[in-house]
Tab-separated table of C-alpha atoms and ligand atoms in Angstrom:
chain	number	residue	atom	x	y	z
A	1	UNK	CA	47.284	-142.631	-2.933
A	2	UNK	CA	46.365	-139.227	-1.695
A	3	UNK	CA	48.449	-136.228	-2.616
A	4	UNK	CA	49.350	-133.710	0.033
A	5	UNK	CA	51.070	-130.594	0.457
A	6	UNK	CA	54.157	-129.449	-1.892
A	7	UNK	CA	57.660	-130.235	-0.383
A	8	UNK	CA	59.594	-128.630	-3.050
A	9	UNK	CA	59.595	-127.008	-6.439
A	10	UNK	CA	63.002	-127.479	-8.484
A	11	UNK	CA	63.614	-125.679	-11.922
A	12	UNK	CA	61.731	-129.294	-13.680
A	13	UNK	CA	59.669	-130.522	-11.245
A	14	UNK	CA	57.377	-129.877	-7.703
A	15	UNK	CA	57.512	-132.734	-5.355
A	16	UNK	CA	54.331	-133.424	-3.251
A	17	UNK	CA	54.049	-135.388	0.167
A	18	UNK	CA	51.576	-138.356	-0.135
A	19	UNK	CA	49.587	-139.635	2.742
A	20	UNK	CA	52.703	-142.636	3.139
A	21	UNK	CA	55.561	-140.929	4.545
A	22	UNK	CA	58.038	-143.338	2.294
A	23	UNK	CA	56.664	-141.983	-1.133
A	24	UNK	CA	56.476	-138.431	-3.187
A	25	UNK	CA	54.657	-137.592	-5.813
A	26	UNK	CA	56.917	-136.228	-8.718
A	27	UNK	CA	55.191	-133.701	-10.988
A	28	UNK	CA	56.751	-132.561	-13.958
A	29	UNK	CA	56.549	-129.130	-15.309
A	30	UNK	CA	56.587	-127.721	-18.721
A	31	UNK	CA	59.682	-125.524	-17.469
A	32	UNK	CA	62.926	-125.249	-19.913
A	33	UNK	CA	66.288	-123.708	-17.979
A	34	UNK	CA	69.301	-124.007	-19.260
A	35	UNK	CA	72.729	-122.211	-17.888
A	36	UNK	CA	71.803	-122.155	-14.643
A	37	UNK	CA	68.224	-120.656	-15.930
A	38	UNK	CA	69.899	-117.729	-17.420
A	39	UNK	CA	67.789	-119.204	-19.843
A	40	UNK	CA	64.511	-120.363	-19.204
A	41	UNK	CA	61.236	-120.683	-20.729
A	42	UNK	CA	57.551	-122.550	-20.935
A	43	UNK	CA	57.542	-125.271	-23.192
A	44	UNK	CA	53.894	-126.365	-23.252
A	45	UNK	CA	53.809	-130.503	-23.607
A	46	UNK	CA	57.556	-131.099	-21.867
A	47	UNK	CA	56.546	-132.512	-18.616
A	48	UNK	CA	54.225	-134.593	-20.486
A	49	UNK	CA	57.105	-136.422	-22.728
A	50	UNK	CA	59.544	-136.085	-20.106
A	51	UNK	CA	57.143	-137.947	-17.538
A	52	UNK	CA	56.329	-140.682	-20.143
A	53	UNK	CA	60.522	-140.812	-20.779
A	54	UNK	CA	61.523	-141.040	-17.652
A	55	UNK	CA	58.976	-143.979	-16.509
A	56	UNK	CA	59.722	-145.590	-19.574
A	57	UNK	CA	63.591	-145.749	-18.276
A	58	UNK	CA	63.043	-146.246	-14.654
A	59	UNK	CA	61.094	-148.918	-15.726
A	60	UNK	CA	64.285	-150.767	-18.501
A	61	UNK	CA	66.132	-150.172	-15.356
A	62	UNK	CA	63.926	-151.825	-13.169
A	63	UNK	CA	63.100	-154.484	-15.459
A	64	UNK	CA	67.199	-155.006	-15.350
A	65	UNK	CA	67.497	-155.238	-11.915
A	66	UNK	CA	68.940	-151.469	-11.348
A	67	UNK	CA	67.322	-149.971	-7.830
A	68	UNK	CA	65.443	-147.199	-8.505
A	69	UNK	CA	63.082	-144.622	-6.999
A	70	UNK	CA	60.283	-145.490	-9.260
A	71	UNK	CA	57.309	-147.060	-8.183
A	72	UNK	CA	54.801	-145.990	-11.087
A	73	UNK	CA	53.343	-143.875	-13.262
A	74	UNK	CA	50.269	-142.082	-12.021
A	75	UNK	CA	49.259	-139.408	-15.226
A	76	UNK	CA	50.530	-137.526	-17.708
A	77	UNK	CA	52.676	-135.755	-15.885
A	78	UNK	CA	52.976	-137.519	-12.673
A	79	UNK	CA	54.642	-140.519	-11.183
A	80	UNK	CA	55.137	-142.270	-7.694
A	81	UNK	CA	58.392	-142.575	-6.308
A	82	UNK	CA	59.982	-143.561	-2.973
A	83	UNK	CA	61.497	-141.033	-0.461
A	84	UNK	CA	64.761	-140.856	-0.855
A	85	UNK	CA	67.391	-138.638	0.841
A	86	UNK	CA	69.482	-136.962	-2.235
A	87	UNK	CA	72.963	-137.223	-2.389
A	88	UNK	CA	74.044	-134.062	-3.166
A	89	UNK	CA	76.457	-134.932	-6.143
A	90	UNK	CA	75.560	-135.593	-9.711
A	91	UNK	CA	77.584	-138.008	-11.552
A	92	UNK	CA	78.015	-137.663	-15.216
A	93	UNK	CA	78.685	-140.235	-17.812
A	94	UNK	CA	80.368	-139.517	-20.666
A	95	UNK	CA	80.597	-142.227	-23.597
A	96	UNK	CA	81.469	-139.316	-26.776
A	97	UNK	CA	82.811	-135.991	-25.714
A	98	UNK	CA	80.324	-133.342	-25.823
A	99	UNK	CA	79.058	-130.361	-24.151
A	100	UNK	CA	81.280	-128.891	-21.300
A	101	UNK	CA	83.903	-130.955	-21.088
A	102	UNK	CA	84.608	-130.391	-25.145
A	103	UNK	CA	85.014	-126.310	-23.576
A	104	UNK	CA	86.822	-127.500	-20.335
A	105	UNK	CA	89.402	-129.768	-21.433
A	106	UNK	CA	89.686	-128.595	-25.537
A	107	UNK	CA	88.556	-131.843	-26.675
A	108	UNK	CA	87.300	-132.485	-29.985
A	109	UNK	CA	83.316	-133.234	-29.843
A	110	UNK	CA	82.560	-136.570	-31.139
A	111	UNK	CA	85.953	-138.210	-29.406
A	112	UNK	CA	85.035	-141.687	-27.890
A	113	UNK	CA	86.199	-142.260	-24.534
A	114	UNK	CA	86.580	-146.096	-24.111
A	115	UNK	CA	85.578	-147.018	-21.027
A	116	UNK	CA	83.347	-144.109	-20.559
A	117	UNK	CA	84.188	-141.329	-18.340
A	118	UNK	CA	82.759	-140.879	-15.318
A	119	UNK	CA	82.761	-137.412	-13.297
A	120	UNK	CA	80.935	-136.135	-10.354
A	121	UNK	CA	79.362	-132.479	-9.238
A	122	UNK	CA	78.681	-130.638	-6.480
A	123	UNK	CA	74.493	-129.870	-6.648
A	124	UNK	CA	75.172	-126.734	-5.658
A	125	UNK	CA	73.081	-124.026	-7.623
A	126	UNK	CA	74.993	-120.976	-6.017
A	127	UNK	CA	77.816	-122.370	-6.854
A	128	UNK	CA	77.172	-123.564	-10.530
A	129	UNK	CA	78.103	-127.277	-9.560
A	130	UNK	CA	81.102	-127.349	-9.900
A	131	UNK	CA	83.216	-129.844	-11.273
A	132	UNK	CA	84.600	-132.400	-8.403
A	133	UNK	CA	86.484	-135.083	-7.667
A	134	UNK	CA	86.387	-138.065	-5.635
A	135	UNK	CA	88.572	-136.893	-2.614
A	136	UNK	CA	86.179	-133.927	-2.689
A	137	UNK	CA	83.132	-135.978	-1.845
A	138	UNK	CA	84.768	-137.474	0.819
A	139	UNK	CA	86.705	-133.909	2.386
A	140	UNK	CA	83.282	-132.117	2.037
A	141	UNK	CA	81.108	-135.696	3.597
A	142	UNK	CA	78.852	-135.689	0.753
A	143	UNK	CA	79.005	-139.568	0.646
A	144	UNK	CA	81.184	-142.699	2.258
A	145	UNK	CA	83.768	-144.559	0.480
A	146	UNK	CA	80.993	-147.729	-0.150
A	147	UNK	CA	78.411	-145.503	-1.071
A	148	UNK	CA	80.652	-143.790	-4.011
A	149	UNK	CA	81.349	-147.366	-4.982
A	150	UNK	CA	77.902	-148.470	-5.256
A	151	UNK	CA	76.784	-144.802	-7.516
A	152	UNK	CA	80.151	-145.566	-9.493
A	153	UNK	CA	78.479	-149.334	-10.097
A	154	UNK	CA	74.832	-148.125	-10.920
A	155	UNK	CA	75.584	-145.545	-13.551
A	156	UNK	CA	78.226	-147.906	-15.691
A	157	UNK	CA	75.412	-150.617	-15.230
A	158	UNK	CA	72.804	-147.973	-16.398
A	159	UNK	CA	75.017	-146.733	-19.080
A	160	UNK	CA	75.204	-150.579	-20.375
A	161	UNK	CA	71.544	-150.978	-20.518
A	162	UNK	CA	70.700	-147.480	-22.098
A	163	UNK	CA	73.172	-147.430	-24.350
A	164	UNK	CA	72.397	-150.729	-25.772
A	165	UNK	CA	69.373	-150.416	-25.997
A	166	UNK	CA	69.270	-146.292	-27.452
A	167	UNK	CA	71.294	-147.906	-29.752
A	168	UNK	CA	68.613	-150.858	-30.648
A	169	UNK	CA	66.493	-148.053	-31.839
A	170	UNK	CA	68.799	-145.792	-33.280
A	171	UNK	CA	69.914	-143.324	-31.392
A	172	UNK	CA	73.577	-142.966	-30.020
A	173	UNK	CA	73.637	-142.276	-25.901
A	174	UNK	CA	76.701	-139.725	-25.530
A	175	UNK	CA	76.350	-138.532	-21.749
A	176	UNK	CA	74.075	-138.105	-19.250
A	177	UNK	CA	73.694	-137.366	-15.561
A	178	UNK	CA	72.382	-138.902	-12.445
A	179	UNK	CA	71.442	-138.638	-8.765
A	180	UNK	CA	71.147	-141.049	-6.220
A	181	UNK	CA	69.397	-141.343	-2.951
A	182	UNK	CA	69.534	-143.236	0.456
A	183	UNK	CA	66.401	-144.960	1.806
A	184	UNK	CA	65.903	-144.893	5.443
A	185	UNK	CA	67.832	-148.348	5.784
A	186	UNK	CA	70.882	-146.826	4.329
A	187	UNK	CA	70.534	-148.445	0.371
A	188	UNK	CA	71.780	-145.894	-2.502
A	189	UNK	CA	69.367	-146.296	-5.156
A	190	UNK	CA	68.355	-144.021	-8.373
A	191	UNK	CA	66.528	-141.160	-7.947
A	192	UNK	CA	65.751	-138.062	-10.037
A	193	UNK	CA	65.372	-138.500	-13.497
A	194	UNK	CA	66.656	-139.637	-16.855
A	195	UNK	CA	65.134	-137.893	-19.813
A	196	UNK	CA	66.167	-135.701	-22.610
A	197	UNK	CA	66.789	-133.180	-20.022
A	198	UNK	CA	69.148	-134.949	-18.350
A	199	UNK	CA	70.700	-136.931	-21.650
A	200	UNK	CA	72.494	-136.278	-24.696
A	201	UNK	CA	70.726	-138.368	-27.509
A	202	UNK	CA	72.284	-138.343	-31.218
A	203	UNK	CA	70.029	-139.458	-34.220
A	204	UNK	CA	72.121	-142.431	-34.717
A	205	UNK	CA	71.718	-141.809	-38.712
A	206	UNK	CA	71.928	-138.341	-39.118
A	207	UNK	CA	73.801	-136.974	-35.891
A	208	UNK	CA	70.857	-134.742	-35.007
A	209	UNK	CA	70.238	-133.486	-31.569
A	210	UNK	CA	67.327	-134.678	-30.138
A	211	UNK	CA	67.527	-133.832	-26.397
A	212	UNK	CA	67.662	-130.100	-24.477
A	213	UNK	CA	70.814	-129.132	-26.339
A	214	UNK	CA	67.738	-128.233	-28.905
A	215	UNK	CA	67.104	-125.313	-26.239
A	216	UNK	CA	70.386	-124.974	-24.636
A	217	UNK	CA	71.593	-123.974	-28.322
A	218	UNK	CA	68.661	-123.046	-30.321
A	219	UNK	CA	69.323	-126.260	-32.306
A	220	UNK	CA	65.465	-127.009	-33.436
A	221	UNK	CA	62.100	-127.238	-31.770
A	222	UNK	CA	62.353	-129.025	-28.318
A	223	UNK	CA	58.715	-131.083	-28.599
A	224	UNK	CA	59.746	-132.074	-31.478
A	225	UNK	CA	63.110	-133.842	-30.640
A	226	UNK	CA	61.535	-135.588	-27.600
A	227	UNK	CA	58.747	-136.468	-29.326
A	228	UNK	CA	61.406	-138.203	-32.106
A	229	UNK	CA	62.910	-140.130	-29.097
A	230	UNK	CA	59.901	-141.618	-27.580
A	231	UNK	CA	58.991	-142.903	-31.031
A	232	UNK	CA	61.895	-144.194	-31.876
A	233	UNK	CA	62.049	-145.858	-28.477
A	234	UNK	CA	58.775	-147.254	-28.771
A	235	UNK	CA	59.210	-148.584	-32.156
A	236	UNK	CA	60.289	-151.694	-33.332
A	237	UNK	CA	63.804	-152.477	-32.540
A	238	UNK	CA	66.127	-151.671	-35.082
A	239	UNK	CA	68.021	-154.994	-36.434
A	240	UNK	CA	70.133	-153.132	-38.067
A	241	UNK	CA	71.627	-152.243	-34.910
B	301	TMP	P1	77.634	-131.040	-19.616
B	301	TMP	O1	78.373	-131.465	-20.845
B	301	TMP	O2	76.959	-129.704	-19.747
B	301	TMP	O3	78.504	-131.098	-18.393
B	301	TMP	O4	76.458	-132.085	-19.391
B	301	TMP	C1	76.697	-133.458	-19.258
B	301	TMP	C2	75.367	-134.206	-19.205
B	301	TMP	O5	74.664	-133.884	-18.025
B	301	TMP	C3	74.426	-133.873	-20.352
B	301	TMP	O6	73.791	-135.086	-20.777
B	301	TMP	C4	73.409	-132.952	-19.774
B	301	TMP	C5	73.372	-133.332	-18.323
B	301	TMP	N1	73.182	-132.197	-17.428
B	301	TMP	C6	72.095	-132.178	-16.561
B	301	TMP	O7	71.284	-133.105	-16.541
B	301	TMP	N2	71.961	-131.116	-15.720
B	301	TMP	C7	72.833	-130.068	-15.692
B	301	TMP	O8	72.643	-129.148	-14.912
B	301	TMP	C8	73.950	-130.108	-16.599
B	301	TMP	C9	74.943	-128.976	-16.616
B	301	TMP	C10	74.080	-131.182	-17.434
Protein backbone atom coordinates (compact mmCIF):
# COMPACT_ATOMS: atom_id res chain seq x y z
CA UNK A 1 0.00 0.00 0.00
CA UNK A 2 1.66 3.13 -1.18
CA UNK A 3 0.77 6.46 0.34
CA UNK A 4 0.22 9.43 -1.90
CA UNK A 5 -0.53 12.94 -1.76
CA UNK A 6 -2.67 14.61 1.23
CA UNK A 7 -6.45 15.03 0.43
CA UNK A 8 -7.32 16.78 3.53
CA UNK A 9 -6.23 17.91 6.94
CA UNK A 10 -9.21 18.18 9.61
CA UNK A 11 -8.63 19.64 13.21
CA UNK A 12 -7.64 15.46 14.31
CA UNK A 13 -6.51 14.00 11.43
CA UNK A 14 -4.79 14.40 7.54
CA UNK A 15 -6.19 12.01 5.09
CA UNK A 16 -3.79 10.71 2.34
CA UNK A 17 -4.71 9.18 -1.18
CA UNK A 18 -3.23 5.62 -1.58
CA UNK A 19 -2.26 4.19 -4.88
CA UNK A 20 -6.15 2.26 -4.82
CA UNK A 21 -8.57 4.86 -5.50
CA UNK A 22 -11.22 2.99 -2.95
CA UNK A 23 -8.92 3.48 0.20
CA UNK A 24 -7.31 6.56 2.40
CA UNK A 25 -4.89 6.52 4.64
CA UNK A 26 -6.09 8.11 8.03
CA UNK A 27 -3.31 9.75 10.06
CA UNK A 28 -3.91 10.91 13.35
CA UNK A 29 -2.45 13.96 14.85
CA UNK A 30 -1.46 14.89 18.28
CA UNK A 31 -3.92 18.01 17.83
CA UNK A 32 -6.45 18.89 20.90
CA UNK A 33 -9.48 21.54 19.80
CA UNK A 34 -12.17 21.95 21.64
CA UNK A 35 -15.08 24.79 21.12
CA UNK A 36 -14.77 24.98 17.76
CA UNK A 37 -10.74 25.24 18.39
CA UNK A 38 -11.17 28.31 20.37
CA UNK A 39 -9.21 26.02 22.21
CA UNK A 40 -6.59 24.07 20.84
CA UNK A 41 -3.35 22.66 21.64
CA UNK A 42 -0.42 19.82 20.97
CA UNK A 43 -0.83 16.95 23.00
CA UNK A 44 2.27 14.87 22.24
CA UNK A 45 1.17 10.87 22.31
CA UNK A 46 -2.83 11.57 21.33
CA UNK A 47 -2.88 10.33 17.86
CA UNK A 48 -1.00 7.47 19.08
CA UNK A 49 -3.85 6.27 21.74
CA UNK A 50 -6.50 7.60 19.70
CA UNK A 51 -5.26 5.46 16.58
CA UNK A 52 -4.86 2.31 18.78
CA UNK A 53 -8.72 3.29 20.25
CA UNK A 54 -10.27 3.74 17.39
CA UNK A 55 -8.97 0.36 15.56
CA UNK A 56 -9.61 -1.33 18.61
CA UNK A 57 -13.52 -0.24 18.12
CA UNK A 58 -13.79 -0.42 14.44
CA UNK A 59 -12.58 -3.65 14.91
CA UNK A 60 -15.64 -4.84 18.16
CA UNK A 61 -17.74 -3.37 15.50
CA UNK A 62 -16.56 -5.30 12.81
CA UNK A 63 -16.18 -8.34 14.70
CA UNK A 64 -20.19 -7.67 15.40
CA UNK A 65 -21.15 -7.39 12.09
CA UNK A 66 -21.47 -3.33 12.08
CA UNK A 67 -20.12 -1.93 8.41
CA UNK A 68 -17.41 0.10 8.86
CA UNK A 69 -14.69 2.07 7.07
CA UNK A 70 -11.93 0.17 8.65
CA UNK A 71 -9.80 -2.03 6.89
CA UNK A 72 -6.62 -2.07 9.28
CA UNK A 73 -4.23 -0.73 11.25
CA UNK A 74 -1.03 0.26 9.52
CA UNK A 75 1.28 2.13 12.62
CA UNK A 76 1.10 3.98 15.42
CA UNK A 77 -0.71 6.49 14.19
CA UNK A 78 -2.08 5.28 11.01
CA UNK A 79 -4.81 3.08 9.70
CA UNK A 80 -6.41 1.98 6.28
CA UNK A 81 -9.80 2.77 5.57
CA UNK A 82 -12.18 2.69 2.57
CA UNK A 83 -13.28 5.83 0.59
CA UNK A 84 -16.22 6.87 1.66
CA UNK A 85 -18.32 9.93 0.68
CA UNK A 86 -19.23 11.74 4.22
CA UNK A 87 -22.54 12.45 5.06
CA UNK A 88 -22.47 15.67 6.25
CA UNK A 89 -24.47 15.16 9.59
CA UNK A 90 -23.20 13.85 12.85
CA UNK A 91 -25.50 11.89 14.91
CA UNK A 92 -25.15 11.90 18.60
CA UNK A 93 -26.09 9.32 21.10
CA UNK A 94 -26.95 10.14 24.28
CA UNK A 95 -27.46 7.26 27.02
CA UNK A 96 -26.85 9.89 30.49
CA UNK A 97 -27.29 13.57 29.94
CA UNK A 98 -24.15 15.37 29.71
CA UNK A 99 -22.36 18.06 28.01
CA UNK A 100 -24.50 20.43 25.77
CA UNK A 101 -27.62 19.23 25.97
CA UNK A 102 -27.40 19.47 30.11
CA UNK A 103 -26.83 23.66 28.92
CA UNK A 104 -29.45 23.43 26.05
CA UNK A 105 -32.36 21.87 27.50
CA UNK A 106 -31.55 22.56 31.65
CA UNK A 107 -31.26 19.02 32.32
CA UNK A 108 -29.70 17.65 35.25
CA UNK A 109 -26.21 15.83 34.25
CA UNK A 110 -26.27 12.28 35.15
CA UNK A 111 -30.25 11.89 34.04
CA UNK A 112 -30.70 8.51 32.15
CA UNK A 113 -32.56 8.70 29.08
CA UNK A 114 -34.14 5.21 28.49
CA UNK A 115 -34.02 4.42 25.22
CA UNK A 116 -31.14 6.62 24.49
CA UNK A 117 -31.49 9.77 22.67
CA UNK A 118 -30.54 10.16 19.46
CA UNK A 119 -29.86 13.71 17.71
CA UNK A 120 -28.29 14.77 14.54
CA UNK A 121 -25.91 17.94 13.37
CA UNK A 122 -25.21 19.83 10.65
CA UNK A 123 -21.02 19.36 10.01
CA UNK A 124 -20.89 22.66 9.38
CA UNK A 125 -17.77 24.41 11.05
CA UNK A 126 -18.93 28.05 10.07
CA UNK A 127 -21.85 27.41 11.37
CA UNK A 128 -20.95 25.65 14.75
CA UNK A 129 -23.11 22.50 13.76
CA UNK A 130 -25.88 23.23 14.70
CA UNK A 131 -28.37 21.29 16.31
CA UNK A 132 -30.94 19.59 13.63
CA UNK A 133 -33.65 17.66 13.12
CA UNK A 134 -34.81 15.04 10.92
CA UNK A 135 -37.04 17.14 8.49
CA UNK A 136 -33.89 19.28 8.27
CA UNK A 137 -31.80 16.57 6.69
CA UNK A 138 -34.25 15.93 4.33
CA UNK A 139 -35.27 20.06 3.42
CA UNK A 140 -31.47 20.76 3.18
CA UNK A 141 -30.78 16.93 0.98
CA UNK A 142 -28.16 15.96 3.30
CA UNK A 143 -29.45 12.29 3.18
CA UNK A 144 -32.71 10.12 1.85
CA UNK A 145 -35.38 8.87 4.00
CA UNK A 146 -33.62 4.99 3.84
CA UNK A 147 -30.37 6.27 4.36
CA UNK A 148 -31.44 8.17 7.80
CA UNK A 149 -32.99 4.85 8.66
CA UNK A 150 -30.05 2.79 8.15
CA UNK A 151 -27.50 5.69 10.37
CA UNK A 152 -30.53 5.68 12.93
CA UNK A 153 -29.99 1.54 12.94
CA UNK A 154 -26.07 1.57 13.08
CA UNK A 155 -25.53 3.91 15.97
CA UNK A 156 -28.34 2.15 18.45
CA UNK A 157 -26.60 -1.17 17.25
CA UNK A 158 -23.15 0.47 18.02
CA UNK A 159 -24.38 1.95 21.18
CA UNK A 160 -25.48 -1.81 22.23
CA UNK A 161 -22.15 -3.24 21.60
CA UNK A 162 -20.03 -0.34 23.19
CA UNK A 163 -21.93 0.13 25.90
CA UNK A 164 -21.95 -3.40 26.92
CA UNK A 165 -18.98 -3.99 26.54
CA UNK A 166 -17.39 -0.27 28.21
CA UNK A 167 -19.36 -1.51 30.76
CA UNK A 168 -17.58 -5.19 30.90
CA UNK A 169 -14.54 -3.26 31.81
CA UNK A 170 -15.77 -0.63 33.84
CA UNK A 171 -16.40 2.26 32.38
CA UNK A 172 -19.97 3.80 31.81
CA UNK A 173 -20.55 4.98 27.84
CA UNK A 174 -22.72 8.31 28.27
CA UNK A 175 -22.70 9.81 24.58
CA UNK A 176 -20.88 9.88 21.70
CA UNK A 177 -20.95 10.92 18.07
CA UNK A 178 -20.73 9.47 14.66
CA UNK A 179 -20.42 9.90 10.89
CA UNK A 180 -21.32 7.83 8.19
CA UNK A 181 -20.34 7.46 4.62
CA UNK A 182 -21.64 6.11 1.20
CA UNK A 183 -19.46 3.75 -0.87
CA UNK A 184 -19.61 4.12 -4.52
CA UNK A 185 -22.52 1.41 -4.68
CA UNK A 186 -24.66 3.54 -2.54
CA UNK A 187 -24.12 1.42 1.15
CA UNK A 188 -24.02 3.85 4.37
CA UNK A 189 -21.41 2.47 6.45
CA UNK A 190 -19.21 3.96 9.53
CA UNK A 191 -16.71 6.22 8.92
CA UNK A 192 -14.69 8.69 11.01
CA UNK A 193 -13.85 7.75 14.28
CA UNK A 194 -14.81 6.62 17.75
CA UNK A 195 -12.33 7.49 20.44
CA UNK A 196 -12.15 9.53 23.52
CA UNK A 197 -12.43 12.42 21.28
CA UNK A 198 -15.47 11.60 20.02
CA UNK A 199 -16.94 9.75 23.43
CA UNK A 200 -17.89 10.51 26.82
CA UNK A 201 -16.36 7.68 29.07
CA UNK A 202 -17.16 7.69 33.01
CA UNK A 203 -14.85 5.63 35.41
CA UNK A 204 -17.62 3.33 36.13
CA UNK A 205 -16.35 3.32 39.99
CA UNK A 206 -15.43 6.63 40.66
CA UNK A 207 -17.35 8.85 37.97
CA UNK A 208 -14.07 10.25 36.65
CA UNK A 209 -13.72 11.69 33.25
CA UNK A 210 -11.60 9.91 31.18
CA UNK A 211 -12.20 11.23 27.62
CA UNK A 212 -11.54 15.05 26.01
CA UNK A 213 -13.88 16.63 28.54
CA UNK A 214 -10.27 16.31 30.47
CA UNK A 215 -9.27 19.23 27.93
CA UNK A 216 -12.53 20.68 27.05
CA UNK A 217 -12.71 21.52 30.97
CA UNK A 218 -9.33 21.34 32.38
CA UNK A 219 -10.56 18.22 34.25
CA UNK A 220 -6.97 16.28 34.51
CA UNK A 221 -4.18 15.32 32.18
CA UNK A 222 -5.56 14.11 28.75
CA UNK A 223 -2.72 11.09 28.15
CA UNK A 224 -3.48 10.09 31.11
CA UNK A 225 -7.31 9.46 30.86
CA UNK A 226 -6.90 7.72 27.46
CA UNK A 227 -4.24 5.89 28.52
CA UNK A 228 -6.76 4.65 31.67
CA UNK A 229 -9.28 3.60 28.91
CA UNK A 230 -7.18 1.52 26.72
CA UNK A 231 -6.10 -0.38 29.82
CA UNK A 232 -9.06 -0.89 31.16
CA UNK A 233 -10.31 -2.01 27.76
CA UNK A 234 -7.60 -4.30 27.29
CA UNK A 235 -7.81 -5.86 30.60
CA UNK A 236 -9.55 -8.66 31.77
CA UNK A 237 -13.22 -8.31 31.66
CA UNK A 238 -14.71 -7.20 34.67
CA UNK A 239 -17.24 -9.99 36.17
CA UNK A 240 -18.38 -7.82 38.31
CA UNK A 241 -20.07 -6.17 35.59
P1 LIG B 1 -22.03 17.56 23.24
O1 LIG B 1 -22.63 17.21 24.57
O2 LIG B 1 -20.97 18.62 23.32
O3 LIG B 1 -23.08 17.90 22.22
O4 LIG B 1 -21.28 16.26 22.71
C1 LIG B 1 -21.94 15.04 22.55
C2 LIG B 1 -20.93 13.96 22.17
O5 LIG B 1 -20.38 14.21 20.90
C3 LIG B 1 -19.74 13.87 23.12
O6 LIG B 1 -19.44 12.48 23.33
C4 LIG B 1 -18.61 14.53 22.41
C5 LIG B 1 -18.95 14.33 20.96
N1 LIG B 1 -18.59 15.47 20.12
C6 LIG B 1 -17.72 15.29 19.05
O7 LIG B 1 -17.24 14.18 18.81
N2 LIG B 1 -17.42 16.36 18.27
C7 LIG B 1 -17.93 17.61 18.49
O8 LIG B 1 -17.61 18.52 17.75
C8 LIG B 1 -18.83 17.77 19.60
C9 LIG B 1 -19.42 19.13 19.89
C10 LIG B 1 -19.12 16.69 20.38
Amino acid sequence: MEKRELLYEGKAKKIYKTDDQNLLIAEYKDSATAFDAIKKATITGKGVLNNTLASFFFELLNREGIPTHFVKKLSDREMLVKKVEIIPVEVVIRNIAAGSIVKRLGIEKGKPFNPPLIEFYLKNDELHDPIICEQHIYALDLAKPEEVKVMKELALKINEVLKKFMEEHGIILVDFKLEFGRLPDGTVILADEISPDTCRFWDKETGESLDKDRFRFDLGDLIEGYKKVLEKIKGEKNEKG
